[in-house]
PDB file of C-alpha atoms in Angstrom:
ATOM      1  CA  UNK A  12       7.968  -4.137 -23.026  1.00  0.00           C
ATOM      2  CA  UNK A  13       9.120  -2.038 -20.112  1.00  0.00           C
ATOM      3  CA  UNK A  14       7.058  -2.548 -16.607  1.00  0.00           C
ATOM      4  CA  UNK A  15       4.476  -0.274 -17.394  1.00  0.00           C
ATOM      5  CA  UNK A  16       3.100  -1.069 -20.481  1.00  0.00           C
ATOM      6  CA  UNK A  17       2.637  -4.665 -19.098  1.00  0.00           C
ATOM      7  CA  UNK A  18       0.898  -2.807 -16.439  1.00  0.00           C
ATOM      8  CA  UNK A  19      -1.435  -1.035 -18.406  1.00  0.00           C
ATOM      9  CA  UNK A  20      -1.908  -4.728 -20.429  1.00  0.00           C
ATOM     10  CA  UNK A  21      -2.414  -5.719 -17.535  1.00  0.00           C
ATOM     11  CA  UNK A  22      -5.360  -3.002 -16.336  1.00  0.00           C
ATOM     12  CA  UNK A  23      -6.866  -3.499 -19.214  1.00  0.00           C
ATOM     13  CA  UNK A  24      -7.414  -6.897 -19.111  1.00  0.00           C
ATOM     14  CA  UNK A  25      -8.104  -6.904 -15.408  1.00  0.00           C
ATOM     15  CA  UNK A  26     -10.949  -4.604 -16.108  1.00  0.00           C
ATOM     16  CA  UNK A  27     -12.451  -6.632 -18.816  1.00  0.00           C
ATOM     17  CA  UNK A  28     -12.459  -9.536 -16.430  1.00  0.00           C
ATOM     18  CA  UNK A  29     -13.683  -7.281 -13.932  1.00  0.00           C
ATOM     19  CA  UNK A  30     -11.005  -8.664 -11.255  1.00  0.00           C
ATOM     20  CA  UNK A  31     -10.873  -5.589  -8.581  1.00  0.00           C
ATOM     21  CA  UNK A  32      -8.071  -6.526  -6.800  1.00  0.00           C
ATOM     22  CA  UNK A  33      -5.693  -6.914  -9.290  1.00  0.00           C
ATOM     23  CA  UNK A  34      -6.585  -4.136 -10.620  1.00  0.00           C
ATOM     24  CA  UNK A  35      -6.344  -1.947  -7.537  1.00  0.00           C
ATOM     25  CA  UNK A  36      -2.734  -3.601  -7.237  1.00  0.00           C
ATOM     26  CA  UNK A  37      -1.816  -2.673 -10.817  1.00  0.00           C
ATOM     27  CA  UNK A  38      -2.800   0.405  -9.997  1.00  0.00           C
ATOM     28  CA  UNK A  39      -1.401   0.729  -6.851  1.00  0.00           C
ATOM     29  CA  UNK A  40       1.969   0.271  -8.640  1.00  0.00           C
ATOM     30  CA  UNK A  41       1.308   2.248 -11.430  1.00  0.00           C
ATOM     31  CA  UNK A  42       1.300   5.282  -8.864  1.00  0.00           C
ATOM     32  CA  UNK A  43       3.960   4.470  -6.835  1.00  0.00           C
ATOM     33  CA  UNK A  44       6.139   3.912 -10.211  1.00  0.00           C
ATOM     34  CA  UNK A  45       4.729   7.988 -11.519  1.00  0.00           C
ATOM     35  CA  UNK A  46       5.833   8.703  -8.237  1.00  0.00           C
ATOM     36  CA  UNK A  47       8.851   7.658  -8.208  1.00  0.00           C
ATOM     37  CA  UNK A  48       9.604   8.834 -11.480  1.00  0.00           C
ATOM     38  CA  UNK A  49       8.200  12.460 -10.714  1.00  0.00           C
ATOM     39  CA  UNK A  50      10.187  11.941  -7.582  1.00  0.00           C
ATOM     40  CA  UNK A  51      13.778  11.973  -9.774  1.00  0.00           C
ATOM     41  CA  UNK A  52      12.935  14.021 -12.476  1.00  0.00           C
ATOM     42  CA  UNK A  53      13.649  11.604 -15.537  1.00  0.00           C
ATOM     43  CA  UNK A  54      12.309   8.761 -16.663  1.00  0.00           C
ATOM     44  CA  UNK A  55      12.747   5.159 -15.211  1.00  0.00           C
ATOM     45  CA  UNK A  56      15.588   2.986 -16.146  1.00  0.00           C
ATOM     46  CA  UNK A  57      14.860  -0.509 -15.811  1.00  0.00           C
ATOM     47  CA  UNK A  58      16.932  -0.465 -11.728  1.00  0.00           C
ATOM     48  CA  UNK A  59      14.480   2.822 -10.346  1.00  0.00           C
ATOM     49  CA  UNK A  60      11.583   0.156 -11.111  1.00  0.00           C
ATOM     50  CA  UNK A  61      12.907  -2.495  -9.715  1.00  0.00           C
ATOM     51  CA  UNK A  62      12.987  -0.399  -6.829  1.00  0.00           C
ATOM     52  CA  UNK A  63       9.898   0.653  -6.645  1.00  0.00           C
ATOM     53  CA  UNK A  64       8.382  -3.014  -6.703  1.00  0.00           C
ATOM     54  CA  UNK A  65      11.288  -4.484  -4.228  1.00  0.00           C
ATOM     55  CA  UNK A  66       9.380  -1.564  -1.261  1.00  0.00           C
ATOM     56  CA  UNK A  67       6.135  -2.377  -2.561  1.00  0.00           C
ATOM     57  CA  UNK A  68       6.994  -5.489  -2.077  1.00  0.00           C
ATOM     58  CA  UNK A  69       8.431  -5.287   0.610  1.00  0.00           C
ATOM     59  CA  UNK A  70       6.256  -3.248   2.648  1.00  0.00           C
ATOM     60  CA  UNK A  71       3.579  -6.264   1.434  1.00  0.00           C
ATOM     61  CA  UNK A  72       5.155  -8.923   3.655  1.00  0.00           C
ATOM     62  CA  UNK A  73       5.963  -6.288   6.147  1.00  0.00           C
ATOM     63  CA  UNK A  74       1.899  -5.959   6.325  1.00  0.00           C
ATOM     64  CA  UNK A  75       1.305  -9.613   6.163  1.00  0.00           C
ATOM     65  CA  UNK A  76       3.950 -10.580   9.121  1.00  0.00           C
ATOM     66  CA  UNK A  77       1.607  -7.721  11.062  1.00  0.00           C
ATOM     67  CA  UNK A  78      -1.248  -9.148  10.438  1.00  0.00           C
ATOM     68  CA  UNK A  79      -0.349 -12.932  10.682  1.00  0.00           C
ATOM     69  CA  UNK A  80       0.529 -11.744  14.369  1.00  0.00           C
ATOM     70  CA  UNK A  81      -2.460 -10.523  15.325  1.00  0.00           C
ATOM     71  CA  UNK A  82      -4.443 -12.867  14.686  1.00  0.00           C
ATOM     72  CA  UNK A  83      -6.312 -10.959  11.510  1.00  0.00           C
ATOM     73  CA  UNK A  84      -6.963 -14.204   9.160  1.00  0.00           C
ATOM     74  CA  UNK A  85      -9.544 -11.364   7.255  1.00  0.00           C
ATOM     75  CA  UNK A  86      -6.675  -8.718   6.639  1.00  0.00           C
ATOM     76  CA  UNK A  87      -3.613 -11.363   5.709  1.00  0.00           C
ATOM     77  CA  UNK A  88      -5.592 -13.080   2.713  1.00  0.00           C
ATOM     78  CA  UNK A  89      -6.125  -9.780   1.041  1.00  0.00           C
ATOM     79  CA  UNK A  90      -2.231  -8.828   1.665  1.00  0.00           C
ATOM     80  CA  UNK A  91      -1.203 -12.655   0.366  1.00  0.00           C
ATOM     81  CA  UNK A  92      -3.430 -12.130  -2.643  1.00  0.00           C
ATOM     82  CA  UNK A  93      -1.349  -8.577  -3.341  1.00  0.00           C
ATOM     83  CA  UNK A  94       1.599 -10.101  -3.484  1.00  0.00           C
ATOM     84  CA  UNK A  95       0.427 -13.327  -5.327  1.00  0.00           C
ATOM     85  CA  UNK A  96      -0.155 -10.282  -7.796  1.00  0.00           C
ATOM     86  CA  UNK A  97       3.018  -8.091  -7.096  1.00  0.00           C
ATOM     87  CA  UNK A  98       4.867 -11.765  -7.749  1.00  0.00           C
ATOM     88  CA  UNK A  99       4.279 -11.285 -11.884  1.00  0.00           C
ATOM     89  CA  UNK A 100       6.144  -8.647 -11.653  1.00  0.00           C
ATOM     90  CA  UNK A 101       9.654  -9.330  -9.842  1.00  0.00           C
ATOM     91  CA  UNK A 102      12.349 -10.935 -11.534  1.00  0.00           C
ATOM     92  CA  UNK A 103      12.649 -15.041 -10.219  1.00  0.00           C
ATOM     93  CA  UNK A 104      13.734 -15.083  -6.849  1.00  0.00           C
ATOM     94  CA  UNK A 105      17.517 -16.393  -5.951  1.00  0.00           C
ATOM     95  CA  UNK A 106      17.574 -19.654  -4.127  1.00  0.00           C
ATOM     96  CA  UNK A 107      19.694 -20.025  -0.531  1.00  0.00           C
ATOM     97  CA  UNK A 108      21.979 -21.607  -2.152  1.00  0.00           C
ATOM     98  CA  UNK A 109      22.332 -19.228  -4.939  1.00  0.00           C
ATOM     99  CA  UNK A 110      22.931 -16.242  -3.176  1.00  0.00           C
ATOM    100  CA  UNK A 111      25.502 -18.175  -0.909  1.00  0.00           C
ATOM    101  CA  UNK A 112      27.364 -18.319  -3.859  1.00  0.00           C
ATOM    102  CA  UNK A 113      26.971 -14.928  -4.783  1.00  0.00           C
ATOM    103  CA  UNK A 114      28.532 -14.091  -1.670  1.00  0.00           C
ATOM    104  CA  UNK A 115      31.062 -16.086  -1.416  1.00  0.00           C
ATOM    105  CA  UNK A 116      32.573 -14.819  -4.644  1.00  0.00           C
ATOM    106  CA  UNK A 117      32.158 -11.208  -3.524  1.00  0.00           C
ATOM    107  CA  UNK A 118      33.715 -11.171  -0.304  1.00  0.00           C
ATOM    108  CA  UNK A 119      37.129 -13.015  -2.391  1.00  0.00           C
ATOM    109  CA  UNK A 120      36.378 -10.281  -5.215  1.00  0.00           C
ATOM    110  CA  UNK A 121      36.609  -7.583  -2.322  1.00  0.00           C
ATOM    111  CA  UNK A 122      38.996  -9.526  -0.236  1.00  0.00           C
ATOM    112  CA  UNK A 123      36.828  -9.265   3.043  1.00  0.00           C
ATOM    113  CA  UNK A 124      38.470 -11.375   6.137  1.00  0.00           C
ATOM    114  CA  UNK A 125      36.590  -9.891   9.358  1.00  0.00           C
ATOM    115  CA  UNK A 126      33.225  -8.898   9.886  1.00  0.00           C
ATOM    116  CA  UNK A 127      34.824  -5.145   9.815  1.00  0.00           C
ATOM    117  CA  UNK A 128      34.426  -5.469   6.164  1.00  0.00           C
ATOM    118  CA  UNK A 129      30.297  -5.668   6.382  1.00  0.00           C
ATOM    119  CA  UNK A 130      29.603  -2.625   5.048  1.00  0.00           C
ATOM    120  CA  UNK A 131      32.328  -3.140   1.400  1.00  0.00           C
ATOM    121  CA  UNK A 132      30.861  -6.815   1.188  1.00  0.00           C
ATOM    122  CA  UNK A 133      27.147  -5.134   0.662  1.00  0.00           C
ATOM    123  CA  UNK A 134      28.046  -2.665  -0.807  1.00  0.00           C
ATOM    124  CA  UNK A 135      29.588  -4.690  -3.782  1.00  0.00           C
ATOM    125  CA  UNK A 136      26.994  -7.665  -3.130  1.00  0.00           C
ATOM    126  CA  UNK A 137      23.391  -5.423  -3.450  1.00  0.00           C
ATOM    127  CA  UNK A 138      23.611  -4.139  -6.852  1.00  0.00           C
ATOM    128  CA  UNK A 139      23.655  -7.920  -8.397  1.00  0.00           C
ATOM    129  CA  UNK A 140      21.152  -9.153  -6.295  1.00  0.00           C
ATOM    130  CA  UNK A 141      18.615  -6.260  -6.088  1.00  0.00           C
ATOM    131  CA  UNK A 142      15.264  -7.479  -6.019  1.00  0.00           C
ATOM    132  CA  UNK A 143      16.416 -11.231  -7.120  1.00  0.00           C
ATOM    133  CA  UNK A 144      17.306 -12.029  -3.134  1.00  0.00           C
ATOM    134  CA  UNK A 145      15.967 -10.248   0.444  1.00  0.00           C
ATOM    135  CA  UNK A 146      18.088  -8.237   2.120  1.00  0.00           C
ATOM    136  CA  UNK A 147      17.980 -10.025   5.388  1.00  0.00           C
ATOM    137  CA  UNK A 148      18.820 -12.933   3.970  1.00  0.00           C
ATOM    138  CA  UNK A 149      21.477 -11.494   2.033  1.00  0.00           C
ATOM    139  CA  UNK A 150      23.097  -9.845   5.211  1.00  0.00           C
ATOM    140  CA  UNK A 151      22.480 -12.820   7.248  1.00  0.00           C
ATOM    141  CA  UNK A 152      24.473 -14.896   5.025  1.00  0.00           C
ATOM    142  CA  UNK A 153      27.243 -12.546   4.807  1.00  0.00           C
ATOM    143  CA  UNK A 154      27.617 -12.403   8.668  1.00  0.00           C
ATOM    144  CA  UNK A 155      28.409 -16.463   8.820  1.00  0.00           C
ATOM    145  CA  UNK A 156      30.520 -16.523   6.445  1.00  0.00           C
ATOM    146  CA  UNK A 157      32.835 -13.590   7.846  1.00  0.00           C
TER     147      UNK A 157
END
């Protein structure tokens, strides 16, 4: 079942359960996917869908951080609920050690020897971990291992 079909089914379930929070998040994701499809001018691939989901998740995490820094726990709580709903559609996240293993393998694949090769490593690495690991974590691992 594709992501849009899954979202439609979950939207129906949320409507029947009168779960307004989940329903609004699903509608937001469907809207983002539709906008991306219009922008690209063709049906979305699984990678395109993952890009949109990752972007939405990143926005929520940044919002959560800013609300917590501003001591706005009332708003942070709502964002945490949105993140929980989005997590249902995200692939399983890689652990820090799994990311480190992938980074080591990619560094040896590319033949990187210094920090000057970071661009080559990141270019080869990001498609492997897209949607499965945070870009900041990946970047930090690459910097520490080069």
